[in-house]
CSV table of C-alpha atoms in Angstrom, one decimal:
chain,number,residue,atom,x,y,z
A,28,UNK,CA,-7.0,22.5,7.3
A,29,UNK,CA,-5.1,19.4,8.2
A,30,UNK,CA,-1.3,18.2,7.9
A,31,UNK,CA,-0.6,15.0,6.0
A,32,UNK,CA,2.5,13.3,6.6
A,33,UNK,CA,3.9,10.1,5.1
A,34,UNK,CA,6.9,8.7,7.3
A,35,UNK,CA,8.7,6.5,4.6
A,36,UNK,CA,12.2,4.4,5.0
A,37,UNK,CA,13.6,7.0,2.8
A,38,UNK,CA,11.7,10.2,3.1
A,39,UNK,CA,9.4,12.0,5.8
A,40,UNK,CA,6.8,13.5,3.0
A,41,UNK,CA,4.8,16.5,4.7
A,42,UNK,CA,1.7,18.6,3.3
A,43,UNK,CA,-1.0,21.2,4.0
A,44,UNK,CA,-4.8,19.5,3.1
A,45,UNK,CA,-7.9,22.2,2.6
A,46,UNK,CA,-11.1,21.0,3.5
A,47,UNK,CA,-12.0,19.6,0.0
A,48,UNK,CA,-8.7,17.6,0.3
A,49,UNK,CA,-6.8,19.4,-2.6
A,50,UNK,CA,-3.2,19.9,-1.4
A,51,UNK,CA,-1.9,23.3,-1.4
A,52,UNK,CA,1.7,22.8,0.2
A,53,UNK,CA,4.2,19.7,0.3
A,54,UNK,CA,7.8,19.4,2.1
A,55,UNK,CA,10.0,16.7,2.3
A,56,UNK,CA,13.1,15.7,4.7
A,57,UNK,CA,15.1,12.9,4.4
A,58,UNK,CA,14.3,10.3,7.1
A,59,UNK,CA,17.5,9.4,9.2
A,60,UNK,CA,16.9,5.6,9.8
A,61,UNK,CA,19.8,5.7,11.5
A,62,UNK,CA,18.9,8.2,14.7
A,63,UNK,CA,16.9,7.0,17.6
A,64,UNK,CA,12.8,7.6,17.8
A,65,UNK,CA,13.4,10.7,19.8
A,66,UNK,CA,15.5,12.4,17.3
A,67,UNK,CA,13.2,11.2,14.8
A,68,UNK,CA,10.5,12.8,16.4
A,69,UNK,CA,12.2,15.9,17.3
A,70,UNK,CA,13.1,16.3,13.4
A,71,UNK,CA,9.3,15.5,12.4
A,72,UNK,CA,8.2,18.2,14.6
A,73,UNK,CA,10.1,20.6,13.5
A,74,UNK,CA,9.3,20.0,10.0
A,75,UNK,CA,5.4,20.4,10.8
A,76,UNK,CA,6.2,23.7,12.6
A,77,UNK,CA,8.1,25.0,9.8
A,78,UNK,CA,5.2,24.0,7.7
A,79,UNK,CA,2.8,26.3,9.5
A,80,UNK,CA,5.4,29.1,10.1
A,81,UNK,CA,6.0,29.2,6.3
A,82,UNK,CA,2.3,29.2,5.4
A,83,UNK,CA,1.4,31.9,8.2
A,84,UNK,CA,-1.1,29.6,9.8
A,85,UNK,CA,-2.4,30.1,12.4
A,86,UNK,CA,-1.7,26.5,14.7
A,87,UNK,CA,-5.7,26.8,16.0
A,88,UNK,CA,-6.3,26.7,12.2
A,89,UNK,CA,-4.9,23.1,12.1
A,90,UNK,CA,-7.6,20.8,13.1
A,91,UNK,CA,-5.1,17.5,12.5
A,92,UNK,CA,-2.2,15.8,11.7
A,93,UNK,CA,-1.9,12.6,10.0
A,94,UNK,CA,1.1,10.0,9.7
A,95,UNK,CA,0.9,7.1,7.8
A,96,UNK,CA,3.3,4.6,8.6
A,97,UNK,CA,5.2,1.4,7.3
A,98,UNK,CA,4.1,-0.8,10.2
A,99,UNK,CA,1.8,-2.0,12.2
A,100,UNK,CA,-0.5,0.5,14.3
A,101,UNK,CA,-3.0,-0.4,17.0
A,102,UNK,CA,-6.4,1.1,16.2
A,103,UNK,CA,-7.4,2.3,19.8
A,104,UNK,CA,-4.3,3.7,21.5
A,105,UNK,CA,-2.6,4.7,17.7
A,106,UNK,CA,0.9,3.2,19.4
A,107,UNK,CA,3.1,1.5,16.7
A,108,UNK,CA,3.3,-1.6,17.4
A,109,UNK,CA,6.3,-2.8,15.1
A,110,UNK,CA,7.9,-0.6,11.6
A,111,UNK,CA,10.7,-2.6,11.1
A,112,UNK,CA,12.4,0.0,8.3
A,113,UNK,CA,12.7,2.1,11.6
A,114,UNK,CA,13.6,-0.3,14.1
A,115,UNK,CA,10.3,0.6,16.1
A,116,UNK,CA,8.4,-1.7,18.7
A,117,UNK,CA,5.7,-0.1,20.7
A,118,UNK,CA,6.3,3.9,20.4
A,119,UNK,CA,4.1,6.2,20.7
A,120,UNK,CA,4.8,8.6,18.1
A,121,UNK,CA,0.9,10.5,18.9
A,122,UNK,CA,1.3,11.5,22.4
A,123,UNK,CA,4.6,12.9,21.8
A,124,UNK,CA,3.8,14.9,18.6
A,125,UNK,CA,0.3,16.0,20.5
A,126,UNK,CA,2.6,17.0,23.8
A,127,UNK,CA,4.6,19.3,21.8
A,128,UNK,CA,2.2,20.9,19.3
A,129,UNK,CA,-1.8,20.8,21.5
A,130,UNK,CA,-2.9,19.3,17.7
A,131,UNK,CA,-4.6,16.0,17.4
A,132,UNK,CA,-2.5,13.2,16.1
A,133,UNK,CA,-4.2,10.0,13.7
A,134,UNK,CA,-1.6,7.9,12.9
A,135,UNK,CA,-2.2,4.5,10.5
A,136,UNK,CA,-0.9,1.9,8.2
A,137,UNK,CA,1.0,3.0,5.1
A,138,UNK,CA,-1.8,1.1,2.3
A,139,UNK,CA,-4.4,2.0,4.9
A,140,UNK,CA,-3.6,5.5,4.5
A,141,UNK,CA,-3.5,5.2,0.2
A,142,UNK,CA,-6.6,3.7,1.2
A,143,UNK,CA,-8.3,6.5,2.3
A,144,UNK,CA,-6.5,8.7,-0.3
A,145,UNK,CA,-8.3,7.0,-2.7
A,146,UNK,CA,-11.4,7.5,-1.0
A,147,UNK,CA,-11.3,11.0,-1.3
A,148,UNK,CA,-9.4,11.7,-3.8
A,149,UNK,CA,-8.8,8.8,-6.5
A,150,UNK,CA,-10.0,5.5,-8.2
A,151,UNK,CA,-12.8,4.7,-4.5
A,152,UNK,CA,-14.5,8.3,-5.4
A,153,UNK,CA,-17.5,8.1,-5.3
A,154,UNK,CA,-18.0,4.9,-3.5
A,155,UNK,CA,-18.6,3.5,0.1
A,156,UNK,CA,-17.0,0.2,0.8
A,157,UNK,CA,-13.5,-0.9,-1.5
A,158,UNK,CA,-10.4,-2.1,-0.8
A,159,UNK,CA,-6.6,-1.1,-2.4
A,160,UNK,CA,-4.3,-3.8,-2.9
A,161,UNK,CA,-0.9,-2.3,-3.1
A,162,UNK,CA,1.6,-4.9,-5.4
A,163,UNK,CA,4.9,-3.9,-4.5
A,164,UNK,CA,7.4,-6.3,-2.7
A,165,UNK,CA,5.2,-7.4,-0.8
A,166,UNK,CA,1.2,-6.9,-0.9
A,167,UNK,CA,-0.6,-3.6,1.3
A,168,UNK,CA,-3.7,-3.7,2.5
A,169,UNK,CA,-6.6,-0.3,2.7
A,170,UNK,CA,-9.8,-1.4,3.6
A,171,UNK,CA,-12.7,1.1,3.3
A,172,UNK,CA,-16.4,0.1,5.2
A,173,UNK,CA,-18.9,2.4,5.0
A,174,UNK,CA,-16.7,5.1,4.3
A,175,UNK,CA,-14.5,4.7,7.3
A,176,UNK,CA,-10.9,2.9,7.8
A,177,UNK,CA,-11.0,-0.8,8.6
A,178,UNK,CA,-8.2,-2.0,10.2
A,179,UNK,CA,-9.3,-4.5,12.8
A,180,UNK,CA,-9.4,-4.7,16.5
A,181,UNK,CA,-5.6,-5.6,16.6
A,182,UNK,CA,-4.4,-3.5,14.0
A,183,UNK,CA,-3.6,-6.2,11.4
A,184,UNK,CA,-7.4,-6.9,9.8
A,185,UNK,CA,-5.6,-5.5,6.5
A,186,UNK,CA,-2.8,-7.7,6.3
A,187,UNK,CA,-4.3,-9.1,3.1
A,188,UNK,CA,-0.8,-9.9,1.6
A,189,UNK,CA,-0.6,-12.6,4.4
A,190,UNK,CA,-4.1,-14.0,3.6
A,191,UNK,CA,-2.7,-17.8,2.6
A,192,UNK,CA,-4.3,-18.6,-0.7
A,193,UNK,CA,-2.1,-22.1,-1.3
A,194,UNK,CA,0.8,-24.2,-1.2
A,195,UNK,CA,4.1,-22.5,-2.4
A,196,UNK,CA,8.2,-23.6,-2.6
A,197,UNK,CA,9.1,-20.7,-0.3
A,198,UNK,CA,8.2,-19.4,2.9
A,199,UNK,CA,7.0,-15.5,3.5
A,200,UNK,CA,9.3,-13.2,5.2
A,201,UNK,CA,6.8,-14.0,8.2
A,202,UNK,CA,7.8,-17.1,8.8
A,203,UNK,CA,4.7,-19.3,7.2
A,204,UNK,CA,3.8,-21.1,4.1
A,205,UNK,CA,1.3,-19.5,1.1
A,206,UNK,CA,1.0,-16.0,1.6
A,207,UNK,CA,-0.2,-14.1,-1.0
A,208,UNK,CA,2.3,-11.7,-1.0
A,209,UNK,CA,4.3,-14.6,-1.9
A,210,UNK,CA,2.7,-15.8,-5.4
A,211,UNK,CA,1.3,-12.1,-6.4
A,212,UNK,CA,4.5,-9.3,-5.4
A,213,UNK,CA,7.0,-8.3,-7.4
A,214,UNK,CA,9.5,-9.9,-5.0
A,215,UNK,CA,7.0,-13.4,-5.7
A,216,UNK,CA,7.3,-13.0,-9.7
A,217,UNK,CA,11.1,-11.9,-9.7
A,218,UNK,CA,11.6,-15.3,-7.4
A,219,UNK,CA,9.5,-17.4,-10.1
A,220,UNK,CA,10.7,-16.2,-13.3
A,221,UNK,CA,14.5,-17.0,-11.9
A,222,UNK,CA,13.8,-20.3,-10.5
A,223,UNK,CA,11.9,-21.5,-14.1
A,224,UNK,CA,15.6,-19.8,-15.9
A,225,UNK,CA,17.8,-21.5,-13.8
A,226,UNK,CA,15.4,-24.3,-14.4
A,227,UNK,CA,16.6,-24.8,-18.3
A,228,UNK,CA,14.1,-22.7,-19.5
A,229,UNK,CA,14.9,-20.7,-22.4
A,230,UNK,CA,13.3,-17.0,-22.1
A,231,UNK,CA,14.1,-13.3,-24.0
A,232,UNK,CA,14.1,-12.4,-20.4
A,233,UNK,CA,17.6,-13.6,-19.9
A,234,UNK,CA,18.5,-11.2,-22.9
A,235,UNK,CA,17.0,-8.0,-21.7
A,236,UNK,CA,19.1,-8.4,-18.6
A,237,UNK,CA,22.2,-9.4,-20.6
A,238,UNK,CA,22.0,-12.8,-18.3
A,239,UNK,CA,22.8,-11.1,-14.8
A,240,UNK,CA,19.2,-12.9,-13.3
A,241,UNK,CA,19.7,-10.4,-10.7
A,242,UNK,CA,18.6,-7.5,-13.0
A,243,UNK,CA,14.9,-9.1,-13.4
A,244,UNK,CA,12.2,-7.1,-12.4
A,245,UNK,CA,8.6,-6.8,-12.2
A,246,UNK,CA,8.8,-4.3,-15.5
A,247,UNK,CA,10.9,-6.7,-17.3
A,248,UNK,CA,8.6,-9.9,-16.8
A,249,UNK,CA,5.0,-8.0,-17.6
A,250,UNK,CA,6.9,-6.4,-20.5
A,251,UNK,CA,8.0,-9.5,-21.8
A,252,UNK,CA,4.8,-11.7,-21.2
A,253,UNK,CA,2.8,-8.9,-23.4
A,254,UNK,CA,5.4,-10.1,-25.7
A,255,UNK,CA,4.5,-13.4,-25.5
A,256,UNK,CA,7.3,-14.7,-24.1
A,257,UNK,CA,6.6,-17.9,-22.4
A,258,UNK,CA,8.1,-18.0,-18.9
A,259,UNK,CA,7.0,-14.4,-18.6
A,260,UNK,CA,3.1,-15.4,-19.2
A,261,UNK,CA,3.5,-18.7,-17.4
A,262,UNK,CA,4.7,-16.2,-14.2
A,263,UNK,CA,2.4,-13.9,-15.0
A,264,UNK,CA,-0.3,-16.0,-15.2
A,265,UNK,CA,0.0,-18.1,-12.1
A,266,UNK,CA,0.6,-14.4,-10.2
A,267,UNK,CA,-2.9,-13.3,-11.7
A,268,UNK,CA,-4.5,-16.8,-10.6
A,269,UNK,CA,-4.1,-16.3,-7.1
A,270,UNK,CA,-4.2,-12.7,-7.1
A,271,UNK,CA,-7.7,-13.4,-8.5
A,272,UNK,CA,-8.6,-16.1,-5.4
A,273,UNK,CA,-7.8,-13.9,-2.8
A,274,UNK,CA,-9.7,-11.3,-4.4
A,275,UNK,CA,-12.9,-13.5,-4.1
A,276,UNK,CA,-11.6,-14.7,-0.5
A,277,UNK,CA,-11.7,-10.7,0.1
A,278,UNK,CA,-15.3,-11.1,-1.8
A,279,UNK,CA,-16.8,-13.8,0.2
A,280,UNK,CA,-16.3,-12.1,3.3
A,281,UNK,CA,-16.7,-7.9,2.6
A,282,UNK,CA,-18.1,-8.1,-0.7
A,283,UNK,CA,-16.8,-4.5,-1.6
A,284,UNK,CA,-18.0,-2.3,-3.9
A,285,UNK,CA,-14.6,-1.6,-5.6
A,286,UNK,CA,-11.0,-2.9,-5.8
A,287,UNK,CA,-8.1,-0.6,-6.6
A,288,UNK,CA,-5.2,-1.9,-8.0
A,289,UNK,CA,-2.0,0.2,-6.7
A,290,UNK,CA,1.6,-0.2,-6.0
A,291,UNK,CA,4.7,-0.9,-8.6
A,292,UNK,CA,3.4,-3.4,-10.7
A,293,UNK,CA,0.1,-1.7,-11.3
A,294,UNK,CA,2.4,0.4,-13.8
A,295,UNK,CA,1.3,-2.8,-16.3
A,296,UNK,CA,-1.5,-1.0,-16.5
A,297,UNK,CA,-4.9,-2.6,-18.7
A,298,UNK,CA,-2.9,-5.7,-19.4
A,299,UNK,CA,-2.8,-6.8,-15.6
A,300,UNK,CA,-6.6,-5.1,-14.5
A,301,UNK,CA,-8.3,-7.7,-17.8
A,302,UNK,CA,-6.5,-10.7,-16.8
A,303,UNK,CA,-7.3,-9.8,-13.0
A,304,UNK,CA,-11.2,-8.8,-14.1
A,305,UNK,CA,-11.3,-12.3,-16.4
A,306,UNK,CA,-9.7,-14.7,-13.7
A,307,UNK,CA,-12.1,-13.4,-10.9
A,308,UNK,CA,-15.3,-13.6,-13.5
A,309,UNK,CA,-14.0,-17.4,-14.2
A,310,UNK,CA,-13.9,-17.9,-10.1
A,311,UNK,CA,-17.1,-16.4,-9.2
A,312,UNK,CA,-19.8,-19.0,-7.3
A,313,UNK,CA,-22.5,-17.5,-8.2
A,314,UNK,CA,-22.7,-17.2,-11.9
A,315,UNK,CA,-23.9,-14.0,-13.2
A,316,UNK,CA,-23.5,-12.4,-9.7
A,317,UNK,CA,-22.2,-9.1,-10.0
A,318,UNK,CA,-19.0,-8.7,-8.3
A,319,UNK,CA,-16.6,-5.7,-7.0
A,320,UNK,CA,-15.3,-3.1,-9.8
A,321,UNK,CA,-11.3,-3.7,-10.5
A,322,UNK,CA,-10.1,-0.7,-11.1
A,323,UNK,CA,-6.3,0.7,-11.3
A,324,UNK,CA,-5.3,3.5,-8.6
A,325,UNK,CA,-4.6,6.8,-9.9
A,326,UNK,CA,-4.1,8.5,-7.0
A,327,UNK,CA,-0.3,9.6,-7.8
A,328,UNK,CA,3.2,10.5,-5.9
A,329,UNK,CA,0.8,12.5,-3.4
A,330,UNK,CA,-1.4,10.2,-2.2
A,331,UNK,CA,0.2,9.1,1.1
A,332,UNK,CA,0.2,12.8,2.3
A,333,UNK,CA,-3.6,13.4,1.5
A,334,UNK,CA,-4.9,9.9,2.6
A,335,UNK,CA,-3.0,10.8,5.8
A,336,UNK,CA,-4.4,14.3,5.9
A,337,UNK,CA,-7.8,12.7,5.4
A,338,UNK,CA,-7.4,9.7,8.5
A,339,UNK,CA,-7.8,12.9,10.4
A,340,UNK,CA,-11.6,12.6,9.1
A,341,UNK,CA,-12.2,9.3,7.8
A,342,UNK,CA,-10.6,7.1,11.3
């Protein structure tokens, strides 16, 4: 058996994975952003060891714990090496969970985690090499090689939302110009479809918020472009376009088997994966090539506890 746990900004998620990664036990906590790392810890700890006490397991019948995070972790040594909901540089939340339980500790990226959840459990089933592109604020990253987590030799090899696929009016929170989390987010779209209002442009956008522009979001826009509203396709379409170019960037250099679709918007459901499918087919080189599957994630509220459950196996 193996412990999942999925640290969020909001909630510590917890959860008991068999052996054929079904879930038989989940627990939650709220996450108290405000405490420093050792408290953190010591409240994370006790929450796996209620776990075990509750299920009358037997610790030596727990071959690992898993932790997906909202940061950056390095591969090798598994220290976090920034999760800025937390205020976190450089802890080293495995050594002190492994020094207080004697259970190995695999601890990974957040969308690398959903990854592997998929993997095992969702929309990658069944194949070997894919990667999950989650579209929330910004853009996630899971890359899957050969069955096995990618995440570079630094840690950040699946920071695809900061691949830069063009020229844009803003600059990512990271400080540079043409990320793709800035033209294919929900943040990205909810910036566009303001600036074109405020622009002059008329749009039943403006109504379904009742003109406060600071109501928009992503569920409003797709809603409103399968309406045929005009901003909300123009947005919708240039958020496809180069959604669809660094997909094929992704192509030319893995060539996966299989993308999964995931995160907020994906809730747009068929209407985003055609335009997606259609936009990459139109940017293919090599006509009549095959490429990737695009499919949409189904892996539901409990994937981050079973994909990190399953890094346990699949790091």
């Amino acid at each position: 058996m193996y412990i999942g746990i999925d640290l969020g900004g909001t909630n510590v998620g917890i959860g008991i994975v068999d052996s054929e990664n079904k879930l038989i036990y989940k627990d939650s906590i709220p996450t108290k952003r405000e405490n420093e790392f050792n408290d953190i810890i010591e409240d994370i700890i006790a929450l796996i060891s209620k776990t075990i006490n509750v299920n009358n397991i037997p610790k030596s019948h727990i071959q690992g714990i898993g932790i997906g995070i909202p940061g950056i972790v390095d591969p090798k040594s598994q220290i976090i090496i920034d999760c800025v909901n937390l205020r976190w540089n450089n802890v080293d939340i495995k050594s002190a969970i492994e020094e207080k339980l004697s259970i190995p500790v695999f601890v990974g990226n957040d969308a690398t985690v959903a990854g592997v959840a998929e993997l095992v459990v969702g929309a990658m089933k069944g194949y070997h090499t894919g990667v999950l592109l989650t579209l929330g604020t910004g853009i996630g990253g899971g890359i899957i090689i050969n069955g096995h987590v990618y995440d570079g030799f630094h840690g950040i090899g699946s920071e695809i939302g900061h691949m830069i696929v063009g020229e844009n009016y803003y600059n990512c929170n990271c400080g540079r110009n043409g990320c793709l989390e800035t033209f294919s987010s929900s943040t990205a779209i909810i910036k566009h479809a303001r600036k074109l209002i405020e622009e002059g442009n008329d749009s039943a956008i403006i109504t379904e918020v009742k003109g406060n522009l600071n109501s928009i979001d992503g569920k409003v826009i797709f809603d409103q472009a399968k309406a045929g509203d005009k901003v909300a396709c123009k947005v919708i379409g240039r958020m496809t376009n180069y959604l669809a170019i660094g997909i094929m960037n992704i192509i030319s250099i893995i060539d996966p088997e299989v993308f999964v679709i995931g995160g907020g918007l994906s809730a747009a459901g068929e209407y985003l994966i055609s335009m997606l499918r259609e936009k990459v087919s139109q940017k293919t080189y090599y006509k009549g090539m095959d490429v990737g599957k695009i499919l949409l994630s189904d892996i539901g509220n409990d994937g981050g506890i079973i994909g990190a459950a399953s890094l346990c196996k699949y790091r």
